Short mmCIF file of C-alpha atoms and ligand atoms in Angstrom, two decimals:
data_model
loop_
_atom_site.label_atom_id
_atom_site.label_comp_id
_atom_site.label_asym_id
_atom_site.label_seq_id
_atom_site.Cartn_x
_atom_site.Cartn_y
_atom_site.Cartn_z
CA MET A 1 17.21 -16.29 -75.19
CA ASN A 2 17.62 -13.77 -78.03
CA PRO A 3 20.75 -11.77 -77.04
CA ILE A 4 20.00 -8.69 -79.18
CA TYR A 5 19.15 -5.47 -77.35
CA ALA A 6 18.16 -2.76 -79.84
CA ALA A 7 19.68 0.61 -78.88
CA LEU A 8 16.98 3.26 -79.31
CA ASP A 9 19.33 6.25 -79.35
CA THR A 10 16.96 9.16 -79.73
CA PRO A 11 15.45 11.84 -77.46
CA ASP A 12 12.20 11.54 -79.46
CA MET A 13 9.62 9.41 -77.64
CA GLU A 14 7.38 8.85 -80.68
CA TYR A 15 10.31 7.76 -82.83
CA ALA A 16 11.63 5.45 -80.09
CA LEU A 17 8.20 3.85 -79.72
CA SER A 18 7.84 3.39 -83.47
CA LEU A 19 11.29 1.77 -83.70
CA ALA A 20 10.48 -0.48 -80.75
CA GLY A 21 7.24 -1.57 -82.41
CA ARG A 22 9.07 -2.58 -85.58
CA VAL A 23 11.93 -4.48 -83.93
CA ALA A 24 10.14 -5.97 -80.92
CA PRO A 25 9.32 -9.35 -82.53
CA HIS A 26 12.99 -9.90 -83.42
CA VAL A 27 14.99 -8.76 -80.39
CA GLY A 28 15.47 -9.89 -76.79
CA GLY A 29 15.41 -6.42 -75.23
CA LEU A 30 15.52 -2.66 -75.71
CA LYS A 31 18.27 -0.26 -74.63
CA LEU A 32 17.38 3.29 -73.64
CA GLY A 33 20.30 5.60 -72.93
CA MET A 34 21.19 9.03 -71.65
CA GLU A 35 19.79 10.77 -74.69
CA PHE A 36 16.36 9.28 -74.21
CA LEU A 37 16.42 9.59 -70.40
CA ALA A 38 17.50 13.26 -70.49
CA ALA A 39 14.58 14.12 -72.75
CA ASN A 40 11.87 11.92 -71.29
CA GLY A 41 12.95 11.13 -67.73
CA PRO A 42 13.05 7.63 -66.26
CA GLN A 43 9.24 7.54 -66.23
CA GLY A 44 9.44 7.60 -70.03
CA ILE A 45 10.69 4.01 -69.81
CA ARG A 46 7.22 2.93 -68.71
CA GLU A 47 5.88 3.67 -72.21
CA PHE A 48 7.81 0.61 -73.37
CA ASP A 49 6.01 -1.78 -71.01
CA ARG A 50 3.60 -2.48 -73.88
CA PHE A 51 6.29 -4.43 -75.75
CA GLY A 52 6.85 -6.88 -72.92
CA LEU A 53 10.63 -6.79 -73.43
CA PRO A 54 13.38 -6.36 -70.83
CA ILE A 55 14.85 -2.85 -70.74
CA PHE A 56 18.52 -1.95 -70.33
CA ALA A 57 18.67 1.58 -68.87
CA ASP A 58 22.11 2.79 -69.99
CA THR A 59 22.40 5.31 -67.14
CA LYS A 60 26.19 5.21 -66.63
CA TYR A 61 25.92 6.56 -63.08
CA HIS A 62 29.18 7.88 -61.57
CA ASP A 63 28.96 9.83 -58.30
CA ILE A 64 29.50 9.36 -54.57
CA PRO A 65 28.11 6.08 -53.17
CA ASN A 66 25.10 7.60 -51.41
CA THR A 67 23.96 9.45 -54.53
CA VAL A 68 24.45 6.46 -56.84
CA ALA A 69 22.58 4.22 -54.40
CA GLY A 70 19.63 6.63 -54.46
CA ALA A 71 19.62 6.78 -58.26
CA VAL A 72 19.83 2.98 -58.55
CA ARG A 73 16.92 2.60 -56.11
CA ALA A 74 14.84 5.01 -58.19
CA ILE A 75 15.54 3.31 -61.52
CA ALA A 76 15.04 -0.15 -59.97
CA ALA A 77 11.55 0.93 -58.93
CA ILE A 78 10.73 1.69 -62.59
CA GLY A 79 11.26 -2.00 -63.29
CA VAL A 80 14.22 -2.21 -65.67
CA GLN A 81 16.20 -5.40 -66.23
CA ILE A 82 19.72 -3.97 -66.55
CA VAL A 83 21.27 -0.74 -65.28
CA ASN A 84 24.88 0.42 -65.38
CA VAL A 85 27.38 2.47 -63.38
CA HIS A 86 31.00 3.47 -64.01
CA ALA A 87 33.43 1.03 -62.37
CA ALA A 88 35.85 3.96 -61.90
CA GLY A 89 33.49 5.16 -59.14
CA GLY A 90 35.35 2.69 -56.93
CA GLU A 91 34.63 -0.12 -54.52
CA ALA A 92 32.29 1.67 -52.12
CA MET A 93 30.21 3.09 -54.95
CA LEU A 94 29.94 -0.27 -56.71
CA LYS A 95 28.90 -2.03 -53.51
CA ALA A 96 26.35 0.71 -52.78
CA ALA A 97 24.89 0.30 -56.28
CA HIS A 98 24.71 -3.46 -55.86
CA ASP A 99 23.09 -3.29 -52.42
CA ALA A 100 20.56 -0.67 -53.54
CA ALA A 101 19.54 -2.77 -56.52
CA ARG A 102 19.15 -5.94 -54.49
CA ALA A 103 17.02 -4.14 -51.90
CA VAL A 104 14.48 -2.89 -54.45
CA ASN A 105 14.57 -5.38 -57.31
CA PRO A 106 16.68 -8.49 -56.70
CA ASN A 107 16.31 -9.55 -60.35
CA MET A 108 17.75 -6.36 -61.81
CA LYS A 109 21.28 -6.76 -63.14
CA VAL A 110 23.82 -4.07 -62.30
CA ILE A 111 26.70 -3.93 -64.72
CA ALA A 112 29.76 -1.70 -64.92
CA VAL A 113 31.29 0.44 -67.63
CA THR A 114 35.06 -0.06 -67.47
CA VAL A 115 36.98 2.22 -69.87
CA LEU A 116 34.93 4.14 -72.44
CA THR A 117 35.76 2.75 -75.87
CA SER A 118 36.15 6.32 -77.16
CA LEU A 119 39.32 6.77 -75.04
CA SER A 120 42.71 5.92 -76.55
CA ASP A 121 45.78 5.06 -74.45
CA GLN A 122 46.94 8.66 -75.06
CA ASP A 123 43.65 10.06 -73.79
CA LEU A 124 44.06 7.95 -70.65
CA VAL A 125 47.56 9.33 -70.02
CA ALA A 126 46.12 12.85 -70.32
CA VAL A 127 43.73 12.11 -67.45
CA GLY A 128 46.52 10.62 -65.36
CA GLN A 129 45.99 6.94 -66.05
CA THR A 130 49.20 5.47 -67.37
CA THR A 131 48.33 1.78 -67.57
CA PRO A 132 47.14 0.65 -71.03
CA ALA A 133 43.36 0.57 -71.56
CA ARG A 134 43.32 -3.21 -71.85
CA ASP A 135 44.87 -3.70 -68.38
CA GLN A 136 42.54 -1.10 -66.89
CA VAL A 137 39.51 -2.86 -68.39
CA LEU A 138 40.54 -6.14 -66.75
CA ARG A 139 41.32 -4.46 -63.44
CA LEU A 140 37.96 -2.62 -63.30
CA ALA A 141 35.98 -5.65 -64.45
CA ALA A 142 37.56 -7.76 -61.68
CA LEU A 143 36.75 -5.03 -59.16
CA ALA A 144 33.13 -4.93 -60.36
CA LYS A 145 32.85 -8.68 -59.90
CA GLU A 146 34.37 -8.53 -56.40
CA CYS A 147 31.78 -5.92 -55.48
CA GLY A 148 28.95 -8.25 -56.50
CA LEU A 149 28.09 -6.70 -59.84
CA ASP A 150 26.60 -8.92 -62.52
CA GLY A 151 28.75 -7.96 -65.49
CA VAL A 152 30.41 -5.28 -67.58
CA VAL A 153 29.95 -3.44 -70.84
CA CYS A 154 32.89 -4.31 -73.10
CA SER A 155 34.05 -4.11 -76.69
CA ALA A 156 33.83 -7.33 -78.66
CA HIS A 157 37.61 -7.51 -78.73
CA GLU A 158 37.71 -7.68 -74.93
CA ILE A 159 35.26 -10.60 -74.64
CA ALA A 160 37.81 -13.41 -74.77
CA PRO A 161 40.19 -12.23 -71.99
CA LEU A 162 37.27 -11.10 -69.80
CA ARG A 163 35.49 -14.44 -70.19
CA VAL A 164 38.67 -16.26 -69.13
CA ALA A 165 39.30 -13.94 -66.18
CA LEU A 166 35.74 -13.63 -64.88
CA GLY A 167 34.10 -16.97 -65.55
CA PRO A 168 31.09 -18.23 -67.47
CA ASP A 169 28.32 -16.47 -65.53
CA PHE A 170 29.56 -12.89 -65.70
CA LEU A 171 27.45 -10.82 -68.13
CA LEU A 172 29.44 -9.36 -71.02
CA VAL A 173 27.29 -6.71 -72.70
CA VAL A 174 28.77 -5.80 -76.06
CA PRO A 175 28.17 -2.69 -78.22
CA GLY A 176 30.01 -1.96 -81.46
CA ILE A 177 28.37 -4.84 -83.33
CA ARG A 178 28.39 -4.57 -87.10
CA PRO A 179 26.93 -7.25 -89.39
CA GLU A 180 29.05 -7.66 -92.53
CA GLY A 181 28.52 -4.76 -94.95
CA SER A 182 26.99 -2.30 -92.48
CA ALA A 183 28.49 1.17 -91.95
CA LEU A 184 30.96 1.60 -89.09
CA GLY A 185 29.71 5.09 -88.15
CA ASP A 186 31.88 6.30 -85.25
CA GLN A 187 32.64 2.77 -84.04
CA ARG A 188 36.18 1.50 -84.59
CA ARG A 189 36.74 -1.85 -82.91
CA VAL A 190 33.74 -3.73 -84.21
CA MET A 191 32.79 -7.38 -84.65
CA GLY A 192 29.99 -9.27 -86.40
CA PRO A 193 27.08 -10.51 -84.24
CA LYS A 194 27.81 -14.21 -84.70
CA GLN A 195 31.54 -13.81 -83.92
CA ALA A 196 30.76 -11.76 -80.79
CA LEU A 197 28.29 -14.37 -79.56
CA ASP A 198 30.69 -17.23 -80.31
CA ALA A 199 33.48 -15.39 -78.47
CA GLY A 200 31.34 -15.44 -75.32
CA GLY A 201 29.28 -12.23 -75.41
CA SER A 202 26.05 -12.42 -73.38
CA VAL A 203 24.10 -9.43 -74.74
CA LEU A 204 24.67 -7.67 -78.07
CA VAL A 205 23.70 -3.97 -78.03
CA ILE A 206 22.94 -3.03 -81.64
CA GLY A 207 21.93 0.47 -82.69
CA ARG A 208 22.44 1.91 -86.16
CA PRO A 209 22.69 -1.39 -88.10
CA ILE A 210 19.04 -1.77 -87.07
CA THR A 211 17.73 1.75 -86.47
CA ALA A 212 19.32 3.38 -89.55
CA ALA A 213 18.24 0.59 -91.91
CA ALA A 214 15.56 1.33 -94.50
CA ASP A 215 13.39 -1.20 -92.67
CA PRO A 216 14.47 -1.66 -89.03
CA GLY A 217 12.19 -4.67 -88.54
CA THR A 218 13.72 -6.53 -91.49
CA ALA A 219 17.24 -5.63 -90.35
CA ALA A 220 16.57 -6.89 -86.81
CA ARG A 221 15.04 -10.08 -88.13
CA ALA A 222 18.01 -10.76 -90.42
CA ILE A 223 20.46 -10.39 -87.51
CA ALA A 224 18.30 -12.57 -85.25
CA GLU A 225 18.10 -15.27 -87.93
CA SER A 226 21.88 -15.15 -88.45
CA LEU A 227 22.16 -16.07 -84.76
CA GLY A 228 19.57 -18.83 -84.97
CA PHE A 229 16.64 -16.95 -83.36
O1 LIG B 301 24.65 2.46 -83.31
P1 LIG B 301 25.57 1.54 -82.54
O2 LIG B 301 25.31 0.08 -82.86
O3 LIG B 301 27.02 1.92 -82.68
O4 LIG B 301 25.14 1.75 -81.02
C1 LIG B 301 25.87 1.23 -79.97
C2 LIG B 301 25.22 1.59 -78.68
O5 LIG B 301 26.04 1.16 -77.60
C3 LIG B 301 25.00 3.07 -78.46
O6 LIG B 301 23.80 3.19 -77.72
C4 LIG B 301 26.18 3.51 -77.62
O7 LIG B 301 25.87 4.59 -76.78
C5 LIG B 301 26.43 2.25 -76.79
N1 LIG B 301 27.79 2.10 -76.30
C6 LIG B 301 28.90 2.05 -77.14
N2 LIG B 301 30.16 1.88 -76.62
C7 LIG B 301 30.33 1.78 -75.30
C8 LIG B 301 29.24 1.83 -74.43
C9 LIG B 301 27.96 1.99 -74.98
O8 LIG B 301 28.76 2.13 -78.35
N3 LIG B 301 31.54 1.59 -74.82
#
């Protein structure tokens, strides 16, 4: 299965639909995040049914268990393939998210965000977390697995230790992918698509290398072909 999920990071429905139309033949799924959901609401996701591709709703829910369970039930009813929550919400919240998803749509994958890749070890100390980011990522990923979640979002550089710690079936969803020669933008710890897949990544979330290209369809196709799809 083509592991590329194109990140359609825009609040603009028409632009998101036009991007999706161009990349759809070359990707395995579409990712719609906070920006899109804030502007268009979860119902906006339905507009993408026409492409017949799985949708990753990058919701990053983080609240008390009852509230997260309600939100997960609502997004599951829209019919998305992957949804995410913050692992830092804790055991009860993660279990509530898992149970809510299974009750409405048993095929939907619930994955966890561990430590935001924008946070340095210094930033973590400032919010009272003194263990290094790498240890915290492993700790939260293990917690997510114990609570029944299907995987985590991680940087490409975390794939190898997470794969060893969490086994072959745990989904590792990887942003920060940069084919050789493409601009870094605000990403720092990047990896090429082939290297990330070879390291054990399950899903590659790719935004600007596709969406900011002169021809997004051609860019998506080139990445897919480099992976043998
Ligand atoms: O444009 P780019 O390829 O950097 O897009 C990466 C996508 O992955 C964006 O939608 C971004 O919000 C998301 N993401 C990330 N880092 C994380 C979690 C999600 O870049 N830790």
